[in-house]
CSV table of N, CA and C in Angstrom, one decimal:
chain,number,residue,atom,x,y,z
A,1,MET,N,-2.0,-24.5,-28.0
A,1,MET,CA,-1.6,-24.7,-29.3
A,1,MET,C,-0.7,-24.1,-29.7
A,2,LEU,N,-0.6,-25.0,-30.1
A,2,LEU,CA,0.9,-25.0,-30.9
A,2,LEU,C,0.5,-24.6,-32.5
A,3,ILE,N,1.1,-23.7,-33.4
A,3,ILE,CA,1.4,-23.2,-34.9
A,3,ILE,C,2.4,-23.2,-35.1
A,4,ALA,N,3.0,-23.9,-36.1
A,4,ALA,CA,4.4,-23.8,-37.0
A,4,ALA,C,3.8,-23.0,-38.0
A,5,ALA,N,5.0,-22.5,-38.3
A,5,ALA,CA,4.9,-21.3,-40.0
A,5,ALA,C,6.1,-20.7,-40.4
A,6,ARG,N,6.1,-20.4,-41.6
A,6,ARG,CA,7.3,-19.7,-42.5
A,6,ARG,C,6.6,-18.9,-43.5
A,7,THR,N,7.4,-18.2,-43.5
A,7,THR,CA,7.2,-17.1,-44.7
A,7,THR,C,7.9,-17.7,-45.8
A,8,VAL,N,6.8,-17.0,-46.9
A,8,VAL,CA,6.9,-17.7,-48.4
A,8,VAL,C,7.5,-16.5,-49.3
A,9,ALA,N,7.0,-15.5,-49.1
A,9,ALA,CA,7.5,-14.8,-50.1
A,9,ALA,C,9.2,-14.5,-50.5
A,10,ALA,N,9.0,-14.2,-51.4
A,10,ALA,CA,10.7,-14.4,-52.3
A,10,ALA,C,11.4,-13.5,-52.0
A,11,LYS,N,11.3,-11.9,-51.4
A,11,LYS,CA,11.6,-10.9,-51.2
A,11,LYS,C,11.4,-10.3,-50.2
A,12,ALA,N,12.2,-9.0,-49.0
A,12,ALA,CA,11.9,-8.7,-48.7
A,12,ALA,C,12.5,-7.6,-48.3
A,13,SER,N,12.2,-6.2,-48.0
A,13,SER,CA,12.6,-5.0,-48.5
A,13,SER,C,13.3,-4.4,-46.6
A,14,CYS,N,14.4,-3.5,-47.3
A,14,CYS,CA,15.1,-3.2,-45.9
A,14,CYS,C,14.5,-2.3,-45.3
A,15,PRO,N,14.1,-2.5,-43.9
A,15,PRO,CA,14.1,-1.1,-42.6
A,15,PRO,C,14.2,0.0,-43.1
A,16,GLU,N,15.6,-0.2,-43.4
A,16,GLU,CA,16.0,1.1,-43.0
A,16,GLU,C,16.7,2.3,-44.8
A,17,CYS,N,16.4,1.4,-45.9
A,17,CYS,CA,16.6,1.9,-47.3
A,17,CYS,C,15.5,1.7,-47.8
A,18,GLY,N,14.9,0.8,-48.1
A,18,GLY,CA,13.6,0.2,-48.4
A,18,GLY,C,13.8,-0.6,-49.8
A,19,LEU,N,14.9,-0.7,-49.6
A,19,LEU,CA,15.3,-2.0,-51.2
A,19,LEU,C,15.6,-3.2,-50.7
A,20,PRO,N,14.1,-3.3,-51.8
A,20,PRO,CA,13.7,-5.4,-51.6
A,20,PRO,C,15.2,-6.1,-51.9
A,21,SER,N,15.3,-7.3,-51.2
A,21,SER,CA,16.7,-7.9,-51.6
A,21,SER,C,15.8,-9.3,-51.4
A,22,ALA,N,16.8,-10.2,-52.3
A,22,ALA,CA,16.7,-11.7,-52.1
A,22,ALA,C,17.5,-12.8,-52.2
A,23,ARG,N,18.6,-11.9,-51.3
A,23,ARG,CA,20.0,-12.7,-51.0
A,23,ARG,C,19.0,-13.3,-49.3
A,24,VAL,N,19.2,-14.3,-49.3
A,24,VAL,CA,19.1,-14.8,-47.6
A,24,VAL,C,20.6,-15.3,-47.2
A,25,HIS,N,20.5,-14.5,-46.1
A,25,HIS,CA,22.2,-14.8,-44.9
A,25,HIS,C,21.8,-15.7,-44.7
A,26,SER,N,20.6,-16.1,-43.6
A,26,SER,CA,20.4,-17.7,-42.5
A,26,SER,C,18.8,-17.3,-42.3
A,27,ARG,N,18.5,-18.6,-41.7
A,27,ARG,CA,17.1,-18.5,-40.7
A,27,ARG,C,17.2,-19.1,-39.8
A,28,TYR,N,16.3,-18.4,-38.7
A,28,TYR,CA,16.1,-19.2,-37.5
A,28,TYR,C,14.7,-19.3,-36.8
A,29,ARG,N,14.3,-20.0,-36.2
A,29,ARG,CA,12.8,-20.4,-35.8
A,29,ARG,C,12.5,-19.4,-34.3
A,30,ARG,N,11.6,-18.3,-34.8
A,30,ARG,CA,11.0,-17.5,-33.9
A,30,ARG,C,9.9,-17.9,-32.8
A,31,THR,N,9.4,-17.3,-32.0
A,31,THR,CA,8.5,-18.1,-31.2
A,31,THR,C,8.0,-16.6,-30.7
A,32,VAL,N,6.6,-16.5,-31.2
A,32,VAL,CA,5.6,-15.3,-30.9
A,32,VAL,C,4.3,-16.1,-30.6
A,33,TRP,N,3.7,-15.0,-29.1
A,33,TRP,CA,2.3,-15.2,-28.5
A,33,TRP,C,1.0,-14.5,-29.1
A,34,ASP,N,0.4,-15.0,-29.6
A,34,ASP,CA,-0.8,-14.5,-30.2
A,34,ASP,C,-2.1,-14.6,-29.4
A,35,LEU,N,-3.4,-14.1,-30.0
A,35,LEU,CA,-4.8,-14.1,-29.3
A,35,LEU,C,-5.2,-15.0,-28.7
A,36,ALA,N,-5.7,-15.9,-27.7
A,36,ALA,CA,-5.9,-17.1,-27.4
A,36,ALA,C,-7.0,-17.5,-28.2
A,37,THR,N,-7.3,-18.8,-28.4
A,37,THR,CA,-8.2,-19.1,-29.2
A,37,THR,C,-9.2,-20.1,-28.5
A,38,CYS,N,-10.5,-19.9,-28.0
A,38,CYS,CA,-11.5,-21.0,-27.1
A,38,CYS,C,-10.6,-20.7,-25.7
A,39,GLY,N,-10.1,-19.6,-25.3
A,39,GLY,CA,-9.3,-19.4,-24.1
A,39,GLY,C,-8.1,-20.1,-24.1
A,40,ARG,N,-7.9,-20.8,-24.6
A,40,ARG,CA,-6.1,-21.9,-24.6
A,40,ARG,C,-5.1,-20.7,-25.5
A,41,PRO,N,-3.7,-20.6,-24.8
A,41,PRO,CA,-3.5,-19.8,-25.2
A,41,PRO,C,-2.7,-20.0,-27.1
A,42,VAL,N,-2.4,-19.2,-27.4
A,42,VAL,CA,-1.9,-19.9,-28.9
A,42,VAL,C,0.0,-19.5,-29.5
A,43,LYS,N,0.8,-20.5,-29.7
A,43,LYS,CA,2.0,-19.8,-29.2
A,43,LYS,C,2.6,-20.6,-31.1
A,44,VAL,N,2.9,-19.1,-31.7
A,44,VAL,CA,3.6,-19.7,-32.9
A,44,VAL,C,4.9,-19.7,-33.3
A,45,GLU,N,5.2,-20.7,-34.1
A,45,GLU,CA,6.4,-20.8,-34.1
A,45,GLU,C,6.9,-20.6,-35.4
A,46,LEU,N,7.7,-19.2,-36.0
A,46,LEU,CA,7.9,-19.2,-36.6
A,46,LEU,C,9.1,-18.7,-37.4
A,47,GLU,N,9.3,-19.3,-39.0
A,47,GLU,CA,10.9,-19.5,-39.7
A,47,GLU,C,11.0,-18.3,-40.3
A,48,VAL,N,11.8,-17.2,-39.7
A,48,VAL,CA,12.1,-16.7,-40.3
A,48,VAL,C,13.5,-16.5,-41.2
A,49,ARG,N,13.5,-15.2,-42.2
A,49,ARG,CA,14.5,-15.2,-42.6
A,49,ARG,C,15.8,-13.9,-42.4
A,50,ARG,N,16.8,-14.2,-42.5
A,50,ARG,CA,17.7,-12.9,-43.1
A,50,ARG,C,18.0,-12.7,-43.8
A,51,PHE,N,18.5,-11.2,-44.7
A,51,PHE,CA,18.4,-11.3,-45.5
A,51,PHE,C,19.9,-10.0,-45.7
A,52,PHE,N,20.4,-9.7,-46.6
A,52,PHE,CA,21.3,-9.4,-47.0
A,52,PHE,C,20.9,-8.1,-47.2
A,53,CYS,N,21.1,-6.6,-47.0
A,53,CYS,CA,20.7,-5.3,-47.4
A,53,CYS,C,21.4,-5.3,-49.2
A,54,GLY,N,21.1,-4.9,-50.1
A,54,GLY,CA,21.7,-5.0,-51.5
A,54,GLY,C,22.5,-3.4,-51.6
A,55,GLU,N,22.0,-2.3,-50.6
A,55,GLU,CA,22.8,-0.6,-51.2
A,55,GLU,C,24.1,-0.8,-50.0
A,56,PRO,N,24.6,-0.9,-51.1
A,56,PRO,CA,26.1,0.4,-50.7
A,56,PRO,C,25.8,1.1,-49.2
A,57,SER,N,25.5,2.4,-49.5
A,57,SER,CA,25.1,3.2,-48.6
A,57,SER,C,24.3,3.0,-47.4
A,58,CYS,N,23.6,1.6,-47.3
A,58,CYS,CA,22.9,1.9,-46.4
A,58,CYS,C,23.5,1.1,-45.2
A,59,ASP,N,23.5,1.4,-43.8
A,59,ASP,CA,24.1,1.5,-42.2
A,59,ASP,C,23.8,-0.1,-41.9
A,60,ARG,N,22.6,-0.5,-42.3
A,60,ARG,CA,22.3,-1.9,-42.0
A,60,ARG,C,22.6,-3.0,-42.8
A,61,LYS,N,23.5,-3.8,-42.6
A,61,LYS,CA,23.9,-4.9,-43.7
A,61,LYS,C,23.0,-6.1,-43.7
A,62,ILE,N,22.5,-6.8,-43.0
A,62,ILE,CA,21.8,-7.9,-42.9
A,62,ILE,C,20.4,-7.2,-42.1
A,63,PHE,N,19.1,-7.5,-42.4
A,63,PHE,CA,17.7,-7.1,-42.1
A,63,PHE,C,17.0,-8.8,-41.7
A,64,THR,N,16.1,-8.5,-41.2
A,64,THR,CA,15.2,-9.8,-40.7
A,64,THR,C,13.8,-9.5,-41.5
A,65,GLU,N,13.6,-10.1,-41.8
A,65,GLU,CA,11.9,-10.2,-42.2
A,65,GLU,C,10.8,-9.9,-41.5
A,66,GLN,N,9.7,-9.1,-41.5
A,66,GLN,CA,8.7,-9.3,-40.6
A,66,GLN,C,7.4,-9.5,-41.1
A,67,VAL,N,6.7,-10.6,-40.4
A,67,VAL,CA,5.3,-10.1,-40.7
A,67,VAL,C,4.1,-9.5,-40.3
A,68,ASP,N,3.7,-8.8,-41.3
A,68,ASP,CA,2.8,-7.4,-40.8
A,68,ASP,C,1.8,-8.4,-40.0
A,69,GLY,N,1.1,-7.3,-38.9
A,69,GLY,CA,0.3,-7.9,-38.2
A,69,GLY,C,0.1,-8.8,-37.2
A,70,LEU,N,1.8,-9.9,-37.0
A,70,LEU,CA,2.8,-10.7,-36.3
A,70,LEU,C,3.3,-10.0,-35.8
A,71,THR,N,4.1,-9.8,-35.9
A,71,THR,CA,5.7,-9.6,-35.4
A,71,THR,C,6.1,-8.4,-35.8
A,72,GLN,N,7.2,-8.3,-34.6
A,72,GLN,CA,7.8,-6.8,-34.4
A,72,GLN,C,8.9,-7.0,-34.2
A,73,ARG,N,9.7,-5.8,-34.2
A,73,ARG,CA,11.6,-6.5,-34.1
A,73,ARG,C,11.6,-6.2,-32.6
A,74,HIS,N,12.2,-7.4,-31.9
A,74,HIS,CA,12.3,-7.8,-30.8
A,74,HIS,C,11.6,-8.3,-30.0
A,75,ALA,N,10.0,-7.9,-30.9
A,75,ALA,CA,8.7,-8.6,-29.8
A,75,ALA,C,8.6,-9.8,-29.4
A,76,ARG,N,7.5,-10.5,-28.4
A,76,ARG,CA,7.6,-11.3,-28.3
A,76,ARG,C,6.0,-12.0,-28.0
A,77,ARG,N,5.2,-11.2,-28.6
A,77,ARG,CA,3.8,-10.7,-28.5
A,77,ARG,C,3.4,-10.2,-29.6
A,78,SER,N,2.9,-10.5,-30.1
A,78,SER,CA,2.0,-9.9,-31.1
A,78,SER,C,1.6,-9.2,-31.0
A,79,THR,N,0.8,-7.9,-32.1
A,79,THR,CA,0.6,-7.3,-31.9
A,79,THR,C,-0.8,-6.9,-31.5
A,80,ASP,N,-1.1,-7.7,-31.9
A,80,ASP,CA,-2.7,-7.6,-31.2
A,80,ASP,C,-3.0,-8.3,-29.9
A,81,LEU,N,-2.2,-9.1,-29.5
A,81,LEU,CA,-2.2,-9.3,-27.8
A,81,LEU,C,-1.6,-8.7,-27.9
A,82,ARG,N,-0.5,-7.7,-28.0
A,82,ARG,CA,0.2,-6.4,-26.7
A,82,ARG,C,-1.6,-5.4,-27.0
A,83,ALA,N,-1.4,-4.7,-27.8
A,83,ALA,CA,-2.5,-4.2,-27.9
A,83,ALA,C,-3.5,-4.8,-26.7
A,84,LEU,N,-4.1,-6.0,-26.8
A,84,LEU,CA,-5.1,-6.0,-26.3
A,84,LEU,C,-4.8,-6.1,-24.4
A,85,LEU,N,-3.3,-6.9,-24.3
A,85,LEU,CA,-2.6,-6.6,-22.6
A,85,LEU,C,-2.5,-5.5,-21.9
A,86,THR,N,-2.2,-4.2,-23.2
A,86,THR,CA,-1.6,-2.8,-23.0
A,86,THR,C,-3.4,-2.1,-22.5
A,87,SER,N,-4.2,-3.0,-23.3
A,87,SER,CA,-6.0,-2.6,-22.4
A,87,SER,C,-6.0,-2.9,-21.5
A,88,ILE,N,-6.1,-4.1,-21.2
A,88,ILE,CA,-6.3,-5.0,-19.7
A,88,ILE,C,-5.0,-4.2,-18.9
A,89,ALA,N,-3.7,-3.6,-19.4
A,89,ALA,CA,-3.2,-2.9,-18.0
A,89,ALA,C,-3.5,-1.8,-17.4
A,90,ILE,N,-3.7,-0.9,-18.6
A,90,ILE,CA,-4.3,0.2,-18.3
A,90,ILE,C,-5.8,0.5,-17.7
A,91,ALA,N,-6.5,-0.8,-17.7
A,91,ALA,CA,-7.7,-0.8,-16.6
A,91,ALA,C,-7.5,-1.1,-15.8
A,92,LEU,N,-7.3,-2.4,-15.1
A,92,LEU,CA,-7.4,-3.3,-14.1
A,92,LEU,C,-5.1,-3.0,-13.3
A,93,ALA,N,-4.5,-2.7,-13.8
A,93,ALA,CA,-3.1,-3.1,-13.5
A,93,ALA,C,-2.6,-4.1,-13.0
A,94,GLY,N,-2.0,-4.4,-12.4
A,94,GLY,CA,-1.4,-5.4,-11.3
A,94,GLY,C,-2.1,-7.0,-11.5
A,95,ARG,N,-2.0,-7.3,-9.9
A,95,ARG,CA,-2.8,-8.8,-9.9
A,95,ARG,C,-4.4,-8.8,-10.3
A,96,ALA,N,-5.2,-7.6,-10.7
A,96,ALA,CA,-6.7,-8.0,-11.0
A,96,ALA,C,-6.4,-8.4,-12.9
A,97,GLY,N,-5.0,-7.5,-13.3
A,97,GLY,CA,-5.2,-7.3,-14.6
A,97,GLY,C,-4.7,-8.9,-15.0
A,98,ALA,N,-3.5,-9.3,-14.1
A,98,ALA,CA,-2.9,-9.9,-14.9
A,98,ALA,C,-4.0,-11.8,-14.7
A,99,ARG,N,-5.2,-11.7,-13.2
A,99,ARG,CA,-6.1,-12.5,-13.4
A,99,ARG,C,-6.9,-12.4,-14.8
A,100,MET,N,-7.4,-11.1,-15.1
A,100,MET,CA,-8.4,-10.9,-16.0
A,100,MET,C,-7.6,-11.8,-17.6
A,101,ALA,N,-6.5,-11.7,-17.4
A,101,ALA,CA,-5.5,-12.0,-18.6
A,101,ALA,C,-5.4,-13.4,-18.7
A,102,CYS,N,-5.2,-13.9,-17.7
A,102,CYS,CA,-5.0,-15.6,-17.7
A,102,CYS,C,-6.6,-16.1,-17.8
A,103,LEU,N,-7.2,-14.9,-17.1
A,103,LEU,CA,-8.9,-16.0,-17.9
A,103,LEU,C,-9.0,-15.7,-19.3
A,104,ILE,N,-8.9,-14.9,-19.8
A,104,ILE,CA,-8.8,-14.9,-21.4
A,104,ILE,C,-8.1,-16.0,-22.3
A,105,GLY,N,-6.6,-16.5,-21.5
A,105,GLY,CA,-6.0,-17.1,-22.5
A,105,GLY,C,-4.3,-16.9,-22.6
A,106,ALA,N,-4.3,-15.7,-22.3
A,106,ALA,CA,-3.1,-14.9,-21.8
A,106,ALA,C,-2.3,-14.6,-21.3
A,107,PRO,N,-1.6,-15.6,-20.5
A,107,PRO,CA,-1.0,-15.6,-18.6
A,107,PRO,C,-0.2,-14.8,-19.2
A,108,ILE,N,0.8,-14.1,-18.0
A,108,ILE,CA,1.4,-12.7,-17.5
A,108,ILE,C,1.1,-11.7,-16.4
A,109,SER,N,2.1,-11.7,-16.1
A,109,SER,CA,2.5,-11.6,-14.3
A,109,SER,C,1.9,-10.5,-14.5
A,110,ARG,N,1.7,-9.8,-13.2
A,110,ARG,CA,1.4,-8.3,-13.0
A,110,ARG,C,2.7,-7.4,-13.0
A,111,SER,N,3.6,-8.0,-13.1
A,111,SER,CA,4.7,-6.8,-13.2
A,111,SER,C,5.0,-6.8,-14.3
A,112,THR,N,4.5,-7.4,-15.1
A,112,THR,CA,4.7,-6.9,-16.2
A,112,THR,C,3.8,-6.2,-17.4
A,113,LEU,N,2.5,-5.9,-16.7
A,113,LEU,CA,1.8,-5.7,-17.0
A,113,LEU,C,1.7,-3.7,-16.2
A,114,LEU,N,2.4,-3.8,-15.4
A,114,LEU,CA,3.1,-2.3,-15.1
A,114,LEU,C,3.9,-2.2,-15.5
A,115,ARG,N,4.8,-2.8,-16.3
A,115,ARG,CA,6.0,-2.0,-16.9
A,115,ARG,C,5.4,-1.8,-18.7
A,116,MET,N,4.0,-2.8,-18.9
A,116,MET,CA,3.4,-2.3,-19.9
A,116,MET,C,3.2,-0.7,-19.7
A,117,VAL,N,2.1,-0.7,-19.2
A,117,VAL,CA,2.1,0.7,-18.6
A,117,VAL,C,3.0,1.9,-18.8
A,118,ARG,N,4.0,1.5,-17.6
A,118,ARG,CA,4.8,2.5,-17.7
A,118,ARG,C,5.6,2.8,-19.2
A,119,ALA,N,5.7,2.0,-20.2
A,119,ALA,CA,6.4,1.7,-21.2
A,119,ALA,C,5.6,2.7,-22.3
A,120,LEU,N,4.1,2.9,-21.9
A,120,LEU,CA,3.1,3.9,-22.7
A,120,LEU,C,3.9,5.5,-22.6
A,121,PRO,N,3.4,5.9,-24.1
A,121,PRO,CA,4.3,7.5,-24.6
A,121,PRO,C,3.5,8.3,-23.3
A,122,ASP,N,3.7,9.1,-22.4
A,122,ASP,CA,3.3,10.5,-21.7
A,122,ASP,C,2.4,10.8,-22.5
A,123,PRO,N,0.6,11.4,-22.5
A,123,PRO,CA,0.1,11.9,-22.8
A,123,PRO,C,0.4,13.6,-23.1
A,124,GLU,N,-0.1,14.6,-24.3
A,124,GLU,CA,0.3,15.3,-24.7
A,124,GLU,C,-0.6,16.7,-23.3
A,125,VAL,N,1.3,17.6,-23.3
A,125,VAL,CA,0.5,18.6,-22.3
A,125,VAL,C,0.1,19.9,-22.6
A,126,GLY,N,-0.8,20.3,-22.2
A,126,GLY,CA,-1.9,21.4,-23.0
A,126,GLY,C,-2.1,22.4,-21.8
A,127,GLN,N,-2.6,23.2,-21.9
A,127,GLN,CA,-3.0,24.5,-21.1
A,127,GLN,C,-3.9,24.0,-19.6
A,128,ILE,N,-3.6,23.9,-18.6
A,128,ILE,CA,-4.0,23.5,-17.4
A,128,ILE,C,-4.8,24.6,-17.1
A,129,THR,N,-5.7,24.8,-16.5
A,129,THR,CA,-7.0,25.3,-16.6
A,129,THR,C,-7.2,25.4,-14.9
A,130,VAL,N,-7.1,24.4,-14.5
A,130,VAL,CA,-7.6,23.8,-12.8
A,130,VAL,C,-7.1,23.1,-12.3
A,131,LEU,N,-5.9,23.0,-11.2
A,131,LEU,CA,-5.1,22.6,-10.9
A,131,LEU,C,-5.5,21.9,-9.5
A,132,GLY,N,-5.5,20.8,-9.1
A,132,GLY,CA,-6.2,20.1,-7.8
A,132,GLY,C,-4.9,19.5,-7.2
A,133,VAL,N,-4.2,19.6,-5.6
A,133,VAL,CA,-3.0,19.5,-5.4
A,133,VAL,C,-3.9,18.6,-4.0
A,134,ASP,N,-2.7,17.8,-3.7
A,134,ASP,CA,-3.6,16.9,-2.4
A,134,ASP,C,-1.9,16.3,-2.0
A,135,ASP,N,-1.6,16.7,-0.1
A,135,ASP,CA,-0.9,16.2,0.1
A,135,ASP,C,-1.1,15.1,0.9
A,136,PHE,N,0.1,13.9,1.2
A,136,PHE,CA,-0.6,12.5,2.0
A,136,PHE,C,0.9,11.9,2.5
A,137,ALA,N,0.7,11.6,3.5
A,137,ALA,CA,2.2,11.2,4.2
A,137,ALA,C,1.7,9.5,4.0
A,138,LYS,N,3.1,8.8,3.2
A,138,LYS,CA,3.2,7.2,3.0
A,138,LYS,C,3.7,6.5,4.3
A,139,LYS,N,4.2,7.3,5.0
A,139,LYS,CA,4.5,6.9,6.6
A,139,LYS,C,4.6,7.9,7.8
A,140,ARG,N,3.7,8.0,8.6
A,140,ARG,CA,3.7,8.9,9.3
A,140,ARG,C,5.4,9.6,9.7
A,141,GLY,N,5.2,11.4,9.8
A,141,GLY,CA,6.2,11.5,10.0
A,141,GLY,C,7.6,11.3,9.3
A,142,ASN,N,7.7,10.5,8.7
A,142,ASN,CA,9.2,10.0,7.3
A,142,ASN,C,9.1,10.7,6.6
A,143,SER,N,7.6,10.2,5.6
A,143,SER,CA,7.6,10.8,3.9
A,143,SER,C,6.7,11.1,3.5
A,144,TYR,N,6.0,11.7,2.3
A,144,TYR,CA,5.4,12.8,2.3
A,144,TYR,C,5.0,12.5,0.8
A,145,GLY,N,4.4,12.2,0.0
A,145,GLY,CA,3.7,12.5,-1.7
A,145,GLY,C,3.1,14.0,-1.7
A,146,THR,N,2.8,14.1,-3.2
A,146,THR,CA,1.8,15.1,-3.7
A,146,THR,C,1.6,14.8,-4.7
A,147,VAL,N,0.2,14.8,-5.0
A,147,VAL,CA,-0.3,14.1,-6.0
A,147,VAL,C,-1.0,15.5,-7.0
A,148,LEU,N,-0.3,15.9,-8.1
A,148,LEU,CA,-1.0,17.3,-8.8
A,148,LEU,C,-2.1,16.8,-10.3
A,149,VAL,N,-3.7,16.7,-10.0
A,149,VAL,CA,-4.6,16.5,-10.9
A,149,VAL,C,-5.1,17.7,-11.7
A,150,GLU,N,-4.7,17.3,-12.9
A,150,GLU,CA,-5.7,18.7,-13.8
A,150,GLU,C,-7.1,18.2,-13.4
A,151,TRP,N,-8.0,19.1,-12.9
A,151,TRP,CA,-9.5,19.0,-12.3
A,151,TRP,C,-10.6,19.5,-14.0
A,152,THR,N,-11.4,18.6,-14.6
A,152,THR,CA,-11.8,19.0,-16.0
A,152,THR,C,-13.7,18.9,-15.0
A,153,PRO,N,-14.4,20.0,-15.1
A,153,PRO,CA,-15.7,19.3,-14.8
A,153,PRO,C,-16.4,18.7,-15.8
A,154,ILE,N,-17.3,17.7,-15.4
A,154,ILE,CA,-17.9,16.6,-16.0
A,154,ILE,C,-19.4,17.6,-16.7
A,155,VAL,N,-19.6,18.7,-16.4
A,155,VAL,CA,-20.7,19.9,-17.5
A,155,VAL,C,-19.8,20.8,-17.2
A,156,PRO,N,-19.4,21.4,-18.3
A,156,PRO,CA,-18.5,22.5,-18.4
A,156,PRO,C,-19.8,23.7,-18.4
A,157,SER,N,-20.8,24.0,-18.4
A,157,SER,CA,-21.6,24.4,-19.0
A,157,SER,C,-22.3,25.4,-17.4
A,158,ILE,N,-21.8,24.7,-16.3
A,158,ILE,CA,-22.3,25.1,-15.2
A,158,ILE,C,-21.7,25.9,-14.5
A,159,CYS,N,-21.6,26.9,-13.6
A,159,CYS,CA,-20.7,27.8,-12.8
A,159,CYS,C,-21.3,28.1,-11.5
A,160,TRP,N,-20.1,27.7,-10.3
A,160,TRP,CA,-20.8,28.1,-9.1
A,160,TRP,C,-19.9,29.3,-9.2
A,161,THR,N,-21.1,30.2,-8.0
A,161,THR,CA,-20.3,31.0,-7.7
A,161,THR,C,-21.1,31.7,-7.0
A,162,ALA,N,-20.6,32.5,-5.7
A,162,ALA,CA,-21.0,32.5,-4.8
A,162,ALA,C,-21.5,34.3,-4.5
A,163,GLU,N,-23.1,34.1,-4.2
A,163,GLU,CA,-23.9,35.1,-4.0
A,163,GLU,C,-24.8,35.3,-2.7
A,164,PRO,N,-24.4,36.7,-2.1
A,164,PRO,CA,-24.7,37.3,-1.1
A,164,PRO,C,-26.0,36.7,-0.8
A,165,PRO,N,-26.5,36.2,0.2
A,165,PRO,CA,-28.2,36.0,0.8
A,165,PRO,C,-28.9,36.9,0.4
A,166,ARG,N,-30.3,36.4,-0.3
A,166,ARG,CA,-31.0,37.9,-0.8
A,166,ARG,C,-32.0,38.3,0.1
A,167,THR,N,-32.3,39.4,1.0
A,167,THR,CA,-33.2,39.7,1.5
A,167,THR,C,-34.5,40.3,1.7
């Protein structure tokens, strides 16, 4: 499904200084993929404008307008589609994630899904109470790997202790 659109706002605000500008520099056509409709991929061909920033002290002399909820700078997918694909990548990753994305009408390669997982920010590091360590051999005798996992009990109120047998 192809949607051709353009923005109609008279002004756009500079992302650096926030000053609104109505001086148009140029226009260009941009392609953005959005969430599927009835299982069919949706391609939005959006005509956007570049504006001159009127603030002399602003470092950005020319900026491009962004459509809230649809576009981000340098992005080819809408924010909603990117969030959905990131969720699929976290849950399934690789080939399984690519098959699932294709079923919902958002074809994507397994490599791109893995790149999306790698691009996520690292979780906050707190205090580790119990650390699990596992060593394994990737290839017998040649290369080894180590996995460190923070262990959190499912039911924190249960505590196991070794008691001597009663007589």
